[in-house]
């Protein structure tokens, strides 16, 4: 989906995030961290060494926090009133996604399926994001 | 004033915020940072020294970011689906409040009136927050 | 409880902390983090899941560090020479309190009683703080 | 180039960066920050308001630091001895790129052309990165 | 000079600071940041370019904060009750030194003389520190 | 020992690191963190308490990250093209040293021997650094 979106977009596709604002936003920032969480979960399942697992758990905590942060930035800084009117599900989508990166989601679980749930939500957000960029 | 409050309150009233979750949340965290922003704005208006003003601007930037962070944490970690059902305005309220701490709000302005707008929004959130704690 | 407090207080009661200085300080910042530590300790005692416990331990480490930071800021930025003259115990009180949030205190222990010791010290500091605000 | 790479890769292409390591790396992280710097430079040129410019300067400083960080992570954590053998220019390329995000580059300049130089270097690194992923 | 020192010292002389505690402490951490502040002040005086000066001011702010942090760590984590008994001036010395890295010191001033005052206080602390290590 | 050193050195010998640049650099920053890692490893070996060990592991993770950061800063900000010409091994030395502070080094291991390897690499870098300061 995202790949398709990028094909349709002839101009540079890096998008982000500072609150100047610079006007550059990209859901890829949240997605990369969520991919990392999934990778951590998979390695965690395959390695029962307690030192490795302790490291995995707190690195996953940091990565989950980064997912939350990148999503919050999109929700507050990128999306504007007309977007929320056009996509009334956006608020709930972001709330669900950030919760999925928290204690009831990837922070509290080492199940890669939980990371997949988060990735799907991020892709739902990404789909809307890219639609608004083309509008 | 606050000492009096504490005397009247036999049990501690501090509430916060980690994503264990510890179960402790308190809108005061966002409010304290917003009060700080207002204080910075007032001192900025009274002092035209360029070095002081440069310092004021980037300290205000940090404080505004902290307001956003504390509010995002409440929105994602404290408030649950039943709250959003009971208070359908909550999503928009948080989106407005965090925007008010951003480029179009206290980050981009040195007007104390902008900080007051932010404080009012935080108080709107606080009012709902404390209702849910008493429910 | 707090809502009531706020109703009774016509003027804002948030106080903090940046080193502009903005003139806003509030021991509540340290207290909220210490309350969080106590909450973590209690949840830790009730949950023997190793993943939960690992998360609890490093979140508690961060919260303890925040307690230390907020107290250091009060000690260095808010309190001035006349305060130290009037309250000669202040230096030791802050040193004790910050040590109680360190390796020999809430960082190194999961006993809620240790968090209570820290909370009491913060309240001792808070009591003096509010006296100086009323002076 | 990157778009082409992604077309060749049927499966998800998010790659990053934690030092577990999770095995997920992606030069897009550095690129997004560099795009942001360019955006900031362009807005800086168009806006002579001193408050806006002060904000632009320290946000650009942070973004430049993030570029350096993301590149350093790739250089130390992703690239291995066989890569450095196959691409003997890699060390210098990373040193040049990180310098371009420093005092002599995007930190010290507000010229968008400097951000473009940085973007080109990141693309040079990205080209090699994606070659190693396909090897 | 330092190389010579290292040649003369067969065993390592680095000392620091984590709150495990690891048992490694070194006032050099605070001193290096204070030296940096002095360097910044000198460059600030010689360069009236507003962009350079803006960067200098917020980098100096960060460096001053680091000085405070490193000193606070020594005061709380390294020094123990017997030290405070033997050196009753220690509390005030640390309070003065951290204030000198704050708004009334190197944060609020670009005068290298202020950085020198800070350096002298750090050396006073360092002198006591090394005496306690030899005791 | 160090006190003696300081007595012998009439002029300050602290050197660091901000990217103004202030012109102050010192490999001691990386070395102090690496010494801390070694201290942590030694305490880890002597203490099988799971809470202590969890704390040791994530504090060691942070310290290792700091080592990497301080080394990256030296590599990018301090060393210039003429240095790399004169010391062609510098790039590899820094890449090896930062890898030694990562997952395959002190992050992933609790063996003090690994910390010693890192310390030796830092000393190799320090030796070159001080030669360039005398040149």
PDB file of C-alpha atoms in Angstrom, chain A residues 61 102-104 107-108, chain B residues 16-25 77-78 80, chain C residues 36 39-40 43-44 52 55-56 59:
ATOM      1  CA  UNK A  61      10.265  -0.400  26.390  1.00  0.00           C
ATOM      2  CA  UNK A 102       1.860   0.817  25.924  1.00  0.00           C
ATOM      3  CA  UNK A 103       1.430  -1.389  28.967  1.00  0.00           C
ATOM      4  CA  UNK A 104      -1.528  -3.228  27.428  1.00  0.00           C
ATOM      5  CA  UNK A 107       5.428  -2.704  26.376  1.00  0.00           C
ATOM      6  CA  UNK A 108       3.595  -5.317  28.442  1.00  0.00           C
TER       7      UNK A 108
ATOM      8  CA  UNK B  16       0.784  10.507  38.005  1.00  0.00           C
ATOM      9  CA  UNK B  17       1.837   8.602  35.161  1.00  0.00           C
ATOM     10  CA  UNK B  18       4.355   5.902  34.438  1.00  0.00           C
ATOM     11  CA  UNK B  19       3.402   3.289  31.915  1.00  0.00           C
ATOM     12  CA  UNK B  20       3.929   0.253  34.131  1.00  0.00           C
ATOM     13  CA  UNK B  21       1.287   1.519  34.862  1.00  0.00           C
ATOM     14  CA  UNK B  22       1.708   2.546  38.473  1.00  0.00           C
ATOM     15  CA  UNK B  23      -1.829   3.910  38.538  1.00  0.00           C
ATOM     16  CA  UNK B  24      -0.719   7.355  39.643  1.00  0.00           C
ATOM     17  CA  UNK B  25      -1.719  10.228  37.333  1.00  0.00           C
ATOM     18  CA  UNK B  77      -2.510   5.848  29.353  1.00  0.00           C
ATOM     19  CA  UNK B  78      -5.068   7.098  31.853  1.00  0.00           C
ATOM     20  CA  UNK B  80     -10.041   4.293  28.899  1.00  0.00           C
TER      21      UNK B  80
ATOM     22  CA  UNK C  36       4.556   6.520  41.445  1.00  0.00           C
ATOM     23  CA  UNK C  39       2.644   2.329  43.363  1.00  0.00           C
ATOM     24  CA  UNK C  40       5.279   0.421  41.423  1.00  0.00           C
ATOM     25  CA  UNK C  43       2.406  -3.786  42.076  1.00  0.00           C
ATOM     26  CA  UNK C  44       5.820  -5.439  42.089  1.00  0.00           C
ATOM     27  CA  UNK C  52       6.489  -7.434  34.566  1.00  0.00           C
ATOM     28  CA  UNK C  55       9.712  -3.487  33.553  1.00  0.00           C
ATOM     29  CA  UNK C  56       8.833  -2.384  37.091  1.00  0.00           C
ATOM     30  CA  UNK C  59      10.622   2.241  35.371  1.00  0.00           C
TER      31      UNK C  59
END
